[in-house]
Amino acid sequence: TASPHFFLFTSRKRVKEKARLRLREFDVGDKFSHLPLAKASVLLPLLVREGRLHLLLTVRAMQLRRSPGEVCFPGGKREAIDKDEIDTALREAKEEVGLQPEMVEVICRLMPGIDKMNNLVTPVVGFIEDTFQATPNPDEVSDVFVVPLEYFIKPLNYKALPYKTSSGYSNWMHCFTYDDPERKMSFKIWGLTAHFAVFLALVIFGKRPTFAVDYDLDNLISSAENNFMNLYASVYERKSNL
C-alpha cells in the first residue's frame, strides 16, 4: 500500500495544480507596467501545509519610518537593477526573509494596487516549499508567520473600516485579526495587504466570501480591472491638478 507520505505528496500536487490553473487565468503580465507611477512589488508566497494553501506574511520592524509593526508581504520599491515587477519582488523577499529566488516558483502577476504614497504595487504570486525557514532581516522584519489562505474568505475575526484615499476616493478597507495557534499571538492584517490576500483567495477558491467585497464575483477579472482603473483615475487626476 502507498505510504501516508505519498498521499500527502499527491494531494499537495493537486492543490498546487488547481491553484496554478486559476491563477494563470488572472495573470496581468506587464499590462499595467507602463503607467506613470513609481513602481513597487510584493511577493505573495503560497505554500501547502496539511493539504491546505497558506500564505506567508511578515511584520515590519518597529524602527522603520513607514508603517512600523504592520503586517505586510515581502516587497518594496523597484530599483534600477530590476528587470520587471517579478525581479523586484524576488529581490526584496531575499533581502527581507532570506528567501532565495530559485526557491520560488513564480506563477503570475495579479491586478496591481496603489499604496498611500501613490506607488503602483504589483502582487507577484509564487509557490514556496512548506519547509522554508525564514531568516528575517532585523532591520526590516520583526516576525514571519503563515495564515491559511481560506481565512481571507472565511475569517473568524473581521471588520470593514471606511477610509478615504488622499485623492478623495472613498471605500471600505478589510481588517482581519488572525490568532496564530502555533505562536499564541494575534496579528492584524489590513489595508493593501488584506486587499491582495482577499483577491488571491477569491481567485483561487472561486467562492463567495462571508463578508462584502466590491467585486462582481461572476465577472471577477473585469470588475477588478474597473475598480483599479477608477482608483488610478482618481490618483492621476489629483497628480495632474497639483
PDB file of N, CA and C in Angstrom, residues 11-72:
ATOM      1  N   SER A  11      -1.780  14.877  -2.802  1.00  0.00           N
ATOM      2  CA  SER A  11      -2.796  15.896  -2.529  1.00  0.00           C
ATOM      3  C   SER A  11      -2.164  17.283  -2.631  1.00  0.00           C
ATOM      4  N   ARG A  12      -0.903  17.407  -2.206  1.00  0.00           N
ATOM      5  CA  ARG A  12      -0.200  18.688  -2.314  1.00  0.00           C
ATOM      6  C   ARG A  12      -0.066  19.082  -3.781  1.00  0.00           C
ATOM      7  N   LYS A  13       0.282  18.108  -4.614  1.00  0.00           N
ATOM      8  CA  LYS A  13       0.413  18.372  -6.058  1.00  0.00           C
ATOM      9  C   LYS A  13      -0.917  18.836  -6.648  1.00  0.00           C
ATOM     10  N   ARG A  14      -1.994  18.160  -6.229  1.00  0.00           N
ATOM     11  CA  ARG A  14      -3.333  18.513  -6.739  1.00  0.00           C
ATOM     12  C   ARG A  14      -3.740  19.919  -6.331  1.00  0.00           C
ATOM     13  N   VAL A  15      -3.508  20.238  -5.061  1.00  0.00           N
ATOM     14  CA  VAL A  15      -3.858  21.565  -4.532  1.00  0.00           C
ATOM     15  C   VAL A  15      -3.109  22.645  -5.308  1.00  0.00           C
ATOM     16  N   LYS A  16      -1.816  22.404  -5.547  1.00  0.00           N
ATOM     17  CA  LYS A  16      -0.996  23.373  -6.285  1.00  0.00           C
ATOM     18  C   LYS A  16      -1.468  23.504  -7.726  1.00  0.00           C
ATOM     19  N   GLU A  17      -1.749  22.372  -8.348  1.00  0.00           N
ATOM     20  CA  GLU A  17      -2.127  22.388  -9.763  1.00  0.00           C
ATOM     21  C   GLU A  17      -3.423  23.168  -9.983  1.00  0.00           C
ATOM     22  N   LYS A  18      -4.383  22.948  -9.087  1.00  0.00           N
ATOM     23  CA  LYS A  18      -5.665  23.659  -9.186  1.00  0.00           C
ATOM     24  C   LYS A  18      -5.459  25.172  -9.031  1.00  0.00           C
ATOM     25  N   ALA A  19      -4.622  25.532  -8.054  1.00  0.00           N
ATOM     26  CA  ALA A  19      -4.339  26.954  -7.817  1.00  0.00           C
ATOM     27  C   ALA A  19      -3.626  27.573  -9.012  1.00  0.00           C
ATOM     28  N   ARG A  20      -2.645  26.836  -9.559  1.00  0.00           N
ATOM     29  CA  ARG A  20      -1.894  27.325 -10.733  1.00  0.00           C
ATOM     30  C   ARG A  20      -2.827  27.655 -11.884  1.00  0.00           C
ATOM     31  N   LEU A  21      -3.749  26.739 -12.172  1.00  0.00           N
ATOM     32  CA  LEU A  21      -4.662  26.932 -13.308  1.00  0.00           C
ATOM     33  C   LEU A  21      -5.523  28.165 -13.112  1.00  0.00           C
ATOM     34  N   ARG A  22      -6.045  28.346 -11.902  1.00  0.00           N
ATOM     35  CA  ARG A  22      -6.883  29.513 -11.607  1.00  0.00           C
ATOM     36  C   ARG A  22      -6.073  30.807 -11.727  1.00  0.00           C
ATOM     37  N   LEU A  23      -4.873  30.788 -11.153  1.00  0.00           N
ATOM     38  CA  LEU A  23      -4.039  31.992 -11.134  1.00  0.00           C
ATOM     39  C   LEU A  23      -3.639  32.433 -12.538  1.00  0.00           C
ATOM     40  N   ARG A  24      -3.353  31.451 -13.410  1.00  0.00           N
ATOM     41  CA  ARG A  24      -2.902  31.813 -14.762  1.00  0.00           C
ATOM     42  C   ARG A  24      -3.992  32.554 -15.532  1.00  0.00           C
ATOM     43  N   GLU A  25      -5.261  32.260 -15.215  1.00  0.00           N
ATOM     44  CA  GLU A  25      -6.367  32.973 -15.875  1.00  0.00           C
ATOM     45  C   GLU A  25      -6.367  34.451 -15.504  1.00  0.00           C
ATOM     46  N   PHE A  26      -5.778  34.775 -14.345  1.00  0.00           N
ATOM     47  CA  PHE A  26      -5.832  36.149 -13.827  1.00  0.00           C
ATOM     48  C   PHE A  26      -4.499  36.886 -13.983  1.00  0.00           C
ATOM     49  N   ASP A  27      -3.559  36.260 -14.682  1.00  0.00           N
ATOM     50  CA  ASP A  27      -2.229  36.859 -14.849  1.00  0.00           C
ATOM     51  C   ASP A  27      -2.335  38.133 -15.687  1.00  0.00           C
ATOM     52  N   VAL A  28      -1.899  39.269 -15.136  1.00  0.00           N
ATOM     53  CA  VAL A  28      -1.967  40.524 -15.907  1.00  0.00           C
ATOM     54  C   VAL A  28      -0.667  40.784 -16.672  1.00  0.00           C
ATOM     55  N   GLY A  29       0.376  39.977 -16.425  1.00  0.00           N
ATOM     56  CA  GLY A  29       1.641  40.189 -17.130  1.00  0.00           C
ATOM     57  C   GLY A  29       2.129  41.615 -16.918  1.00  0.00           C
ATOM     58  N   ASP A  30       2.531  42.280 -18.023  1.00  0.00           N
ATOM     59  CA  ASP A  30       3.033  43.651 -17.871  1.00  0.00           C
ATOM     60  C   ASP A  30       2.019  44.687 -18.374  1.00  0.00           C
ATOM     61  N   LYS A  31       0.740  44.295 -18.327  1.00  0.00           N
ATOM     62  CA  LYS A  31      -0.337  45.157 -18.837  1.00  0.00           C
ATOM     63  C   LYS A  31      -0.352  46.558 -18.206  1.00  0.00           C
ATOM     64  N   PHE A  32       0.042  46.673 -16.937  1.00  0.00           N
ATOM     65  CA  PHE A  32      -0.046  47.963 -16.240  1.00  0.00           C
ATOM     66  C   PHE A  32       1.338  48.583 -15.999  1.00  0.00           C
ATOM     67  N   SER A  33       2.368  47.924 -16.534  1.00  0.00           N
ATOM     68  CA  SER A  33       3.741  48.358 -16.251  1.00  0.00           C
ATOM     69  C   SER A  33       4.061  49.735 -16.830  1.00  0.00           C
ATOM     70  N   HIS A  34       3.288  50.159 -17.821  1.00  0.00           N
ATOM     71  CA  HIS A  34       3.584  51.446 -18.489  1.00  0.00           C
ATOM     72  C   HIS A  34       3.013  52.643 -17.724  1.00  0.00           C
ATOM     73  N   LEU A  35       2.157  52.398 -16.725  1.00  0.00           N
ATOM     74  CA  LEU A  35       1.509  53.527 -16.049  1.00  0.00           C
ATOM     75  C   LEU A  35       2.551  54.415 -15.372  1.00  0.00           C
ATOM     76  N   PRO A  36       2.374  55.749 -15.480  1.00  0.00           N
ATOM     77  CA  PRO A  36       3.413  56.677 -15.000  1.00  0.00           C
ATOM     78  C   PRO A  36       3.389  56.915 -13.494  1.00  0.00           C
ATOM     79  N   LEU A  37       3.439  55.847 -12.716  1.00  0.00           N
ATOM     80  CA  LEU A  37       3.538  55.967 -11.251  1.00  0.00           C
ATOM     81  C   LEU A  37       4.823  55.264 -10.828  1.00  0.00           C
ATOM     82  N   ALA A  38       5.358  55.651  -9.663  1.00  0.00           N
ATOM     83  CA  ALA A  38       6.522  54.940  -9.110  1.00  0.00           C
ATOM     84  C   ALA A  38       6.120  53.484  -8.860  1.00  0.00           C
ATOM     85  N   LYS A  39       7.050  52.555  -9.084  1.00  0.00           N
ATOM     86  CA  LYS A  39       6.722  51.131  -9.042  1.00  0.00           C
ATOM     87  C   LYS A  39       7.235  50.444  -7.774  1.00  0.00           C
ATOM     88  N   ALA A  40       6.415  49.540  -7.285  1.00  0.00           N
ATOM     89  CA  ALA A  40       6.814  48.672  -6.168  1.00  0.00           C
ATOM     90  C   ALA A  40       6.197  47.299  -6.415  1.00  0.00           C
ATOM     91  N   SER A  41       6.718  46.284  -5.754  1.00  0.00           N
ATOM     92  CA  SER A  41       6.181  44.922  -5.895  1.00  0.00           C
ATOM     93  C   SER A  41       6.157  44.233  -4.547  1.00  0.00           C
ATOM     94  N   VAL A  42       5.214  43.312  -4.394  1.00  0.00           N
ATOM     95  CA  VAL A  42       5.231  42.430  -3.226  1.00  0.00           C
ATOM     96  C   VAL A  42       5.147  40.984  -3.703  1.00  0.00           C
ATOM     97  N   LEU A  43       5.731  40.084  -2.920  1.00  0.00           N
ATOM     98  CA  LEU A  43       5.631  38.660  -3.221  1.00  0.00           C
ATOM     99  C   LEU A  43       4.563  38.056  -2.325  1.00  0.00           C
ATOM    100  N   LEU A  44       3.608  37.344  -2.932  1.00  0.00           N
ATOM    101  CA  LEU A  44       2.585  36.612  -2.173  1.00  0.00           C
ATOM    102  C   LEU A  44       3.026  35.152  -2.166  1.00  0.00           C
ATOM    103  N   PRO A  45       3.764  34.721  -1.114  1.00  0.00           N
ATOM    104  CA  PRO A  45       4.323  33.370  -1.103  1.00  0.00           C
ATOM    105  C   PRO A  45       3.294  32.347  -0.608  1.00  0.00           C
ATOM    106  N   LEU A  46       2.933  31.431  -1.490  1.00  0.00           N
ATOM    107  CA  LEU A  46       1.961  30.378  -1.166  1.00  0.00           C
ATOM    108  C   LEU A  46       2.699  29.092  -0.826  1.00  0.00           C
ATOM    109  N   LEU A  47       2.203  28.390   0.194  1.00  0.00           N
ATOM    110  CA  LEU A  47       2.761  27.075   0.491  1.00  0.00           C
ATOM    111  C   LEU A  47       1.627  26.143   0.892  1.00  0.00           C
ATOM    112  N   VAL A  48       1.870  24.849   0.766  1.00  0.00           N
ATOM    113  CA  VAL A  48       0.837  23.874   1.127  1.00  0.00           C
ATOM    114  C   VAL A  48       1.238  23.195   2.427  1.00  0.00           C
ATOM    115  N   ARG A  49       0.344  23.296   3.422  1.00  0.00           N
ATOM    116  CA  ARG A  49       0.548  22.630   4.708  1.00  0.00           C
ATOM    117  C   ARG A  49      -0.683  21.810   5.030  1.00  0.00           C
ATOM    118  N   GLU A  50      -0.476  20.529   5.358  1.00  0.00           N
ATOM    119  CA  GLU A  50      -1.603  19.644   5.678  1.00  0.00           C
ATOM    120  C   GLU A  50      -2.697  19.730   4.619  1.00  0.00           C
ATOM    121  N   GLY A  51      -2.272  19.750   3.370  1.00  0.00           N
ATOM    122  CA  GLY A  51      -3.227  19.731   2.262  1.00  0.00           C
ATOM    123  C   GLY A  51      -3.949  21.041   2.000  1.00  0.00           C
ATOM    124  N   ARG A  52      -3.571  22.102   2.740  1.00  0.00           N
ATOM    125  CA  ARG A  52      -4.253  23.395   2.545  1.00  0.00           C
ATOM    126  C   ARG A  52      -3.259  24.491   2.181  1.00  0.00           C
ATOM    127  N   LEU A  53      -3.722  25.407   1.348  1.00  0.00           N
ATOM    128  CA  LEU A  53      -2.880  26.535   0.963  1.00  0.00           C
ATOM    129  C   LEU A  53      -2.728  27.517   2.122  1.00  0.00           C
ATOM    130  N   HIS A  54      -1.518  27.997   2.310  1.00  0.00           N
ATOM    131  CA  HIS A  54      -1.228  29.018   3.310  1.00  0.00           C
ATOM    132  C   HIS A  54      -0.455  30.149   2.645  1.00  0.00           C
ATOM    133  N   LEU A  55      -0.497  31.307   3.287  1.00  0.00           N
ATOM    134  CA  LEU A  55       0.169  32.487   2.781  1.00  0.00           C
ATOM    135  C   LEU A  55       1.170  32.963   3.829  1.00  0.00           C
ATOM    136  N   LEU A  56       2.397  33.251   3.379  1.00  0.00           N
ATOM    137  CA  LEU A  56       3.418  33.739   4.297  1.00  0.00           C
ATOM    138  C   LEU A  56       3.373  35.268   4.360  1.00  0.00           C
ATOM    139  N   LEU A  57       3.384  35.800   5.575  1.00  0.00           N
ATOM    140  CA  LEU A  57       3.346  37.253   5.792  1.00  0.00           C
ATOM    141  C   LEU A  57       4.456  37.669   6.735  1.00  0.00           C
ATOM    142  N   THR A  58       4.795  38.940   6.699  1.00  0.00           N
ATOM    143  CA  THR A  58       5.843  39.449   7.584  1.00  0.00           C
ATOM    144  C   THR A  58       5.295  40.596   8.432  1.00  0.00           C
ATOM    145  N   VAL A  59       6.005  40.889   9.524  1.00  0.00           N
ATOM    146  CA  VAL A  59       5.679  42.058  10.346  1.00  0.00           C
ATOM    147  C   VAL A  59       6.840  43.036  10.199  1.00  0.00           C
ATOM    148  N   ARG A  60       6.525  44.264   9.849  1.00  0.00           N
ATOM    149  CA  ARG A  60       7.562  45.274   9.646  1.00  0.00           C
ATOM    150  C   ARG A  60       8.244  45.632  10.965  1.00  0.00           C
ATOM    151  N   ALA A  61       9.559  45.841  10.901  1.00  0.00           N
ATOM    152  CA  ALA A  61      10.338  46.181  12.096  1.00  0.00           C
ATOM    153  C   ALA A  61       9.836  47.493  12.709  1.00  0.00           C
ATOM    154  N   MET A  62       9.930  47.587  14.018  1.00  0.00           N
ATOM    155  CA  MET A  62       9.414  48.764  14.742  1.00  0.00           C
ATOM    156  C   MET A  62      10.202  50.037  14.449  1.00  0.00           C
ATOM    157  N   GLN A  63      11.467  49.890  14.040  1.00  0.00           N
ATOM    158  CA  GLN A  63      12.273  51.104  13.829  1.00  0.00           C
ATOM    159  C   GLN A  63      12.112  51.700  12.428  1.00  0.00           C
ATOM    160  N   LEU A  64      11.281  51.066  11.589  1.00  0.00           N
ATOM    161  CA  LEU A  64      11.078  51.616  10.242  1.00  0.00           C
ATOM    162  C   LEU A  64      10.254  52.899  10.312  1.00  0.00           C
ATOM    163  N   ARG A  65      10.575  53.832   9.421  1.00  0.00           N
ATOM    164  CA  ARG A  65       9.855  55.113   9.411  1.00  0.00           C
ATOM    165  C   ARG A  65       8.405  54.930   8.981  1.00  0.00           C
ATOM    166  N   ARG A  66       8.212  54.103   7.938  1.00  0.00           N
ATOM    167  CA  ARG A  66       6.862  53.946   7.411  1.00  0.00           C
ATOM    168  C   ARG A  66       6.201  52.668   7.920  1.00  0.00           C
ATOM    169  N   SER A  67       4.979  52.812   8.433  1.00  0.00           N
ATOM    170  CA  SER A  67       4.168  51.659   8.877  1.00  0.00           C
ATOM    171  C   SER A  67       4.913  50.674   9.773  1.00  0.00           C
ATOM    172  N   PRO A  68       5.595  51.143  10.835  1.00  0.00           N
ATOM    173  CA  PRO A  68       6.306  50.208  11.713  1.00  0.00           C
ATOM    174  C   PRO A  68       5.335  49.236  12.388  1.00  0.00           C
ATOM    175  N   GLY A  69       5.754  47.978  12.508  1.00  0.00           N
ATOM    176  CA  GLY A  69       4.942  46.990  13.208  1.00  0.00           C
ATOM    177  C   GLY A  69       3.731  46.489  12.442  1.00  0.00           C
ATOM    178  N   GLU A  70       3.576  46.940  11.192  1.00  0.00           N
ATOM    179  CA  GLU A  70       2.408  46.482  10.418  1.00  0.00           C
ATOM    180  C   GLU A  70       2.711  45.195   9.671  1.00  0.00           C
ATOM    181  N   VAL A  71       1.643  44.415   9.446  1.00  0.00           N
ATOM    182  CA  VAL A  71       1.762  43.166   8.693  1.00  0.00           C
ATOM    183  C   VAL A  71       1.792  43.498   7.201  1.00  0.00           C
ATOM    184  N   CYS A  72       2.710  42.860   6.497  1.00  0.00           N
ATOM    185  CA  CYS A  72       2.742  43.056   5.042  1.00  0.00           C
ATOM    186  C   CYS A  72       3.350  41.833   4.369  1.00  0.00           C
TER     187      CYS A  72
END
